[in-house]
Amino acid sequence: MHLLPDLTKRVALVTGASRGIGAAVARALAEAGADVAVNYRAEAERAEAVAAELRTLGRRVMAVRADVSQGAEVASCVRRIEAELGPIDVLVNNAGIALVRDIADLTEEDFDRTLAVNLKSAFLCTQAVLPSMQARRWGRIVNISSGAARGAGGIGVHYNASKAGMEGLTRGYAARLMKHGITVNAVAPSLIDTDMTRVRQDNPARRIPLGRLGTVEEVAQAVLMVIGNGYMTGQTVQLNGGTHFI
Ligand code: NAP
């Protein structure tokens, strides 16, 4: 038994892979042998740079623009990937936004947008890839949640709700899909060094028992671990430098 997954001949879609955690996950999947679709919404140049880097590993890689909160864009993105790389075996629902809002400042628009990008996108992408995974009786879906699904976090109640919803989605799909050979798990990081945390003014590393932010590679390692384990489903793997003990 290989302890790390061999993803040779597998096709993976990583949403929001132009930078941050998604780019590191895309890199780890390509290193494990997968052909990879690097999704992005706005940062085309950064997505193309990630794709170019992964091609040097000898993989087939495409950068594909889609706002994954929009059903029609997800459908056409998945069609393009299937036409160019083949059916999708591995889906990592990573795209997300973190609009920092106090309760008094949170608008209905902020709430709806956060739920659409962070939660509805995972539903849309999962629904779009399921038919081909079910037909081939194999699939791996990993949803990038957050410590904010359980804790207060520093972003706001809308973000808490989107990530808690994502974990409910994870368990609901997991329960229904194991019999089709498809596992669905969540990875819940807290405070990883990316653009999302760099905009914060409150030096969040001070609140982490380990004394530092996590790295994108540490999150990618957890994603690969989950993908490599065919007996584990419906779980959330937390990685947070010990924050869940405080
Ligand atoms: P990031 O550096 O801000 O990157 C966000 C990524 O999501 C970008 O690739 C962005 O694409 C993409 N994206 C945003 N909206 C999108 C949309 N509507 N459609 C398609 N792609 C979209 O964020 P990150 O820190 O890597 O976070 C990645 C995931 O981890 C998010 O779900 C976040 O909630 C979660 N997370 C992060 C932390 C942390 O501490 N960083 C902790 C817990 C959970 P463009 O580049 O094209 O804009």
Coordinates of C-alpha atoms and ligand atoms in Angstrom, one line a residue:
M1 CA 0.0 0.0 0.0
H2 CA 1.3 3.5 -0.9
L3 CA 1.0 5.9 2.0
L4 CA 0.8 8.9 -0.4
P5 CA -1.7 8.9 -3.2
D6 CA -0.6 8.1 -6.7
L7 CA -2.8 10.3 -8.8
T8 CA -1.3 9.4 -12.2
K9 CA -4.0 9.6 -14.9
R10 CA -6.4 11.3 -12.4
V11 CA -7.8 14.7 -13.3
A12 CA -8.3 17.3 -10.5
L13 CA -10.2 20.6 -10.3
V14 CA -9.1 23.0 -7.6
T15 CA -11.3 26.1 -7.3
G16 CA -9.6 29.3 -6.4
A17 CA -6.1 28.0 -7.3
S18 CA -4.6 31.2 -8.6
R19 CA -2.9 31.9 -5.3
G20 CA -2.8 30.9 -1.6
I21 CA -4.0 27.6 -0.4
G22 CA -5.6 26.6 -3.7
A23 CA -2.3 27.1 -5.6
A24 CA -0.4 25.0 -3.1
V25 CA -3.1 22.2 -3.3
A26 CA -2.9 22.3 -7.1
R27 CA 0.9 22.0 -6.9
A28 CA 0.7 19.0 -4.4
L29 CA -1.8 17.2 -6.7
A30 CA 0.4 17.7 -9.7
E31 CA 3.4 16.4 -7.7
A32 CA 1.3 13.3 -6.9
G33 CA 0.8 12.8 -10.6
A34 CA -2.6 14.4 -11.4
D35 CA -3.5 16.5 -14.4
V36 CA -4.9 19.7 -12.9
A37 CA -7.4 22.4 -13.7
V38 CA -6.5 25.7 -12.0
N39 CA -9.7 27.7 -11.5
Y40 CA -9.7 31.4 -10.8
R41 CA -12.1 34.3 -10.9
A42 CA -10.1 37.5 -11.5
E43 CA -6.4 36.9 -11.3
A44 CA -5.7 35.4 -14.7
E45 CA -2.0 36.1 -14.8
R46 CA -1.4 34.5 -11.4
A47 CA -3.5 31.4 -12.5
E48 CA -1.5 31.2 -15.8
A49 CA 1.7 31.4 -13.8
V50 CA 0.6 28.5 -11.5
A51 CA -0.4 26.5 -14.6
A52 CA 2.9 27.1 -16.3
E53 CA 4.8 26.0 -13.2
L54 CA 2.8 22.8 -12.9
R55 CA 3.4 22.0 -16.6
T56 CA 7.1 21.8 -15.9
L57 CA 6.3 18.7 -13.8
G58 CA 5.1 17.0 -17.0
R59 CA 1.4 17.2 -16.2
R60 CA -1.5 18.4 -18.4
V61 CA -2.7 21.6 -16.8
M62 CA -5.2 24.3 -17.7
A63 CA -6.1 27.6 -16.1
V64 CA -9.9 28.0 -16.3
R65 CA -11.8 31.2 -15.4
A66 CA -15.2 30.8 -13.7
D67 CA -17.0 32.5 -10.9
V68 CA -17.9 29.4 -9.0
S69 CA -20.8 31.0 -7.2
Q70 CA -22.6 31.0 -10.6
G71 CA -24.2 27.8 -11.8
A72 CA -23.9 28.5 -15.5
E73 CA -20.2 29.4 -15.2
V74 CA -19.5 26.2 -13.2
A75 CA -21.3 24.1 -15.8
S76 CA -19.3 25.6 -18.7
C77 CA -16.0 25.4 -16.7
V78 CA -16.6 21.6 -16.0
R79 CA -17.5 21.0 -19.7
R80 CA -14.2 22.7 -20.8
I81 CA -12.2 20.7 -18.3
E82 CA -13.8 17.4 -19.4
A83 CA -13.2 18.3 -23.1
E84 CA -9.5 19.1 -22.5
L85 CA -8.3 16.9 -19.6
G86 CA -11.1 14.3 -19.3
P87 CA -13.6 13.5 -16.5
I88 CA -12.8 15.0 -13.1
D89 CA -11.7 12.5 -10.4
V90 CA -10.7 14.9 -7.6
L91 CA -12.5 18.1 -6.7
V92 CA -11.1 20.5 -4.1
N93 CA -13.7 23.2 -3.2
N94 CA -11.3 25.9 -2.0
A95 CA -12.5 29.2 -3.5
G96 CA -13.5 31.6 -0.8
I97 CA -13.8 35.2 0.3
A98 CA -13.4 36.7 3.8
L99 CA -15.2 40.1 4.1
V100 CA -14.3 41.3 7.6
R101 CA -17.5 42.7 9.1
D102 CA -18.8 43.5 12.6
I103 CA -22.4 42.5 13.3
A104 CA -23.5 46.2 12.9
D105 CA -21.8 46.6 9.6
L106 CA -22.9 43.4 7.9
T107 CA -25.3 43.9 5.0
E108 CA -27.6 41.5 3.4
E109 CA -25.5 41.7 0.2
D110 CA -22.3 40.8 2.2
F111 CA -24.2 37.8 3.7
D112 CA -25.6 36.6 0.4
R113 CA -22.3 37.0 -1.5
T114 CA -20.3 35.1 1.2
L115 CA -22.8 32.3 1.3
A116 CA -22.8 32.1 -2.5
V117 CA -19.0 32.1 -2.9
N118 CA -18.0 30.0 0.1
L119 CA -20.9 27.5 0.3
K120 CA -23.1 27.5 -2.8
S121 CA -20.0 27.1 -5.0
A122 CA -19.2 23.8 -3.3
F123 CA -22.8 22.6 -4.0
L124 CA -22.6 23.7 -7.6
C125 CA -19.2 22.2 -8.3
T126 CA -20.0 18.9 -6.6
Q127 CA -23.3 18.5 -8.5
A128 CA -21.4 19.2 -11.8
V129 CA -18.7 16.6 -11.3
L130 CA -20.8 13.9 -9.6
P131 CA -22.4 12.2 -12.7
S132 CA -19.0 11.3 -14.1
M133 CA -17.6 10.2 -10.7
Q134 CA -20.6 8.0 -10.1
A135 CA -20.4 6.5 -13.6
R136 CA -16.7 5.6 -12.9
R137 CA -17.4 4.6 -9.2
W138 CA -14.4 6.6 -7.9
G139 CA -14.1 10.2 -6.7
R140 CA -12.5 12.3 -4.0
I141 CA -14.0 15.6 -2.9
V142 CA -12.3 17.8 -0.3
N143 CA -14.0 21.0 1.0
I144 CA -11.8 23.7 2.5
S145 CA -13.6 24.8 5.6
S146 CA -12.2 26.8 8.5
G147 CA -11.8 26.9 12.3
A148 CA -14.6 29.5 12.0
A149 CA -17.1 26.7 11.4
R150 CA -16.8 26.1 15.1
G151 CA -15.1 29.0 16.7
A152 CA -15.7 32.8 16.7
G153 CA -13.0 33.6 14.2
G154 CA -12.1 37.2 13.3
I155 CA -14.2 37.7 10.1
G156 CA -17.8 37.7 11.0
V157 CA -21.0 35.6 11.5
H158 CA -21.6 35.4 7.7
Y159 CA -18.2 33.6 7.3
N160 CA -18.9 31.4 10.3
A161 CA -22.2 30.4 8.8
S162 CA -20.7 29.7 5.3
K163 CA -18.1 27.4 6.7
A164 CA -20.4 25.6 9.2
G165 CA -22.7 25.0 6.2
M166 CA -19.8 23.6 4.2
E167 CA -19.2 21.0 6.9
G168 CA -22.9 20.0 6.8
L169 CA -22.7 19.7 3.1
T170 CA -19.6 17.5 3.5
R171 CA -21.4 15.1 5.8
G172 CA -24.6 15.1 3.8
Y173 CA -22.8 14.2 0.5
A174 CA -20.4 11.7 2.3
A175 CA -23.3 9.7 3.7
R176 CA -24.9 9.4 0.3
L177 CA -21.9 8.8 -1.9
M178 CA -19.7 6.2 -0.1
K179 CA -21.6 3.5 -1.8
H180 CA -20.5 5.0 -5.2
G181 CA -16.8 4.9 -4.2
I182 CA -16.7 8.7 -3.6
T183 CA -15.4 10.1 -0.4
V184 CA -16.2 13.7 0.8
N185 CA -14.2 15.2 3.6
A186 CA -13.4 18.7 4.8
V187 CA -10.0 20.3 5.8
A188 CA -10.4 23.1 8.3
P189 CA -7.4 25.3 8.6
S190 CA -7.0 28.3 10.9
L191 CA -4.8 31.2 10.1
I192 CA -2.7 30.3 7.2
D193 CA -0.2 32.8 5.7
T194 CA -2.0 34.0 2.5
D195 CA -3.4 37.2 1.0
M196 CA -6.6 36.6 3.1
T197 CA -4.7 36.9 6.4
R198 CA -2.1 39.5 5.2
V199 CA -4.8 42.2 5.0
R200 CA -5.6 41.8 8.7
Q201 CA -4.2 44.5 11.1
D202 CA -4.5 42.5 14.4
N203 CA -1.3 40.3 14.2
P204 CA -3.4 37.1 14.4
A205 CA -0.3 34.9 15.1
R206 CA -0.3 36.2 18.7
R207 CA -3.4 34.1 19.3
I208 CA -1.9 30.8 18.0
P209 CA -0.3 28.5 20.7
L210 CA 2.4 27.5 18.2
G211 CA 3.3 31.2 17.8
R212 CA 3.1 31.3 14.0
L213 CA 0.6 31.2 11.1
G214 CA 0.3 27.9 9.2
T215 CA 1.8 27.5 5.7
V216 CA -0.1 26.7 2.5
E217 CA 2.0 23.6 2.1
E218 CA 0.8 22.3 5.5
V219 CA -2.8 22.6 4.3
A220 CA -2.0 20.9 1.0
Q221 CA -0.4 18.0 2.9
A222 CA -3.6 17.5 4.8
V223 CA -5.6 17.6 1.6
L224 CA -3.4 14.9 0.0
M225 CA -3.7 12.8 3.2
V226 CA -7.5 12.9 3.0
I227 CA -7.4 12.1 -0.8
G228 CA -5.1 9.1 -0.1
N229 CA -7.5 7.5 2.3
G230 CA -10.3 5.6 0.7
Y231 CA -11.9 4.5 4.0
M232 CA -12.3 7.9 5.5
T233 CA -15.4 10.0 4.7
G234 CA -17.6 12.7 6.2
Q235 CA -14.7 13.9 8.4
T236 CA -13.2 17.3 9.1
V237 CA -9.5 17.5 9.6
Q238 CA -8.5 20.6 11.6
L239 CA -5.1 22.1 11.5
N240 CA -4.6 25.3 13.5
G241 CA -1.4 25.3 15.5
G242 CA -3.3 24.3 18.7
T243 CA -5.9 27.0 18.5
H244 CA -8.7 24.6 19.2
F245 CA -7.4 24.1 22.8
I246 CA -7.8 27.8 23.8
Ligands
NAP1 P1 -6.9 33.9 -1.0 O1 -5.4 33.9 -0.9 O2 -7.6 35.1 -0.8 O3 -7.3 33.2 -2.4 C1 -8.7 33.0 -2.7 C2 -8.8 32.3 -4.0 O4 -10.2 32.1 -4.2 C3 -8.2 33.0 -5.2 O5 -7.7 32.1 -6.0 C4 -9.5 33.6 -5.8 O6 -9.4 33.8 -7.2 C5 -10.5 32.6 -5.5 N1 -11.9 33.0 -5.6 C6 -12.5 34.0 -4.8 N2 -13.8 34.1 -5.2 C7 -13.9 33.3 -6.3 C8 -15.0 33.0 -7.1 N3 -16.2 33.6 -7.0 N4 -14.9 32.0 -8.1 C9 -13.7 31.4 -8.3 N5 -12.6 31.7 -7.5 C10 -12.7 32.6 -6.5 O7 -7.5 32.8 0.1 P2 -6.8 31.6 0.9 O8 -6.4 32.1 2.2 O9 -5.9 30.8 0.0 O10 -8.2 30.8 1.2 C11 -8.5 29.6 0.4 C12 -9.7 29.0 1.2 O11 -9.2 28.6 2.5 C13 -10.9 29.8 1.3 O12 -12.1 29.0 1.2 C14 -10.8 30.3 2.8 O13 -12.0 30.6 3.4 C15 -10.2 29.1 3.4 N6 -9.5 29.4 4.7 C16 -8.4 30.2 4.7 C17 -7.7 30.5 5.9 C18 -6.5 31.4 6.0 O14 -6.1 31.6 7.2 N7 -6.0 31.8 4.9 C19 -8.2 29.9 7.1 C20 -9.3 29.0 7.0 C21 -9.9 28.8 5.8 P3 -8.7 35.2 -7.8 O15 -7.2 35.1 -7.5 O16 -8.9 35.1 -9.3 O17 -9.4 36.3 -7.2

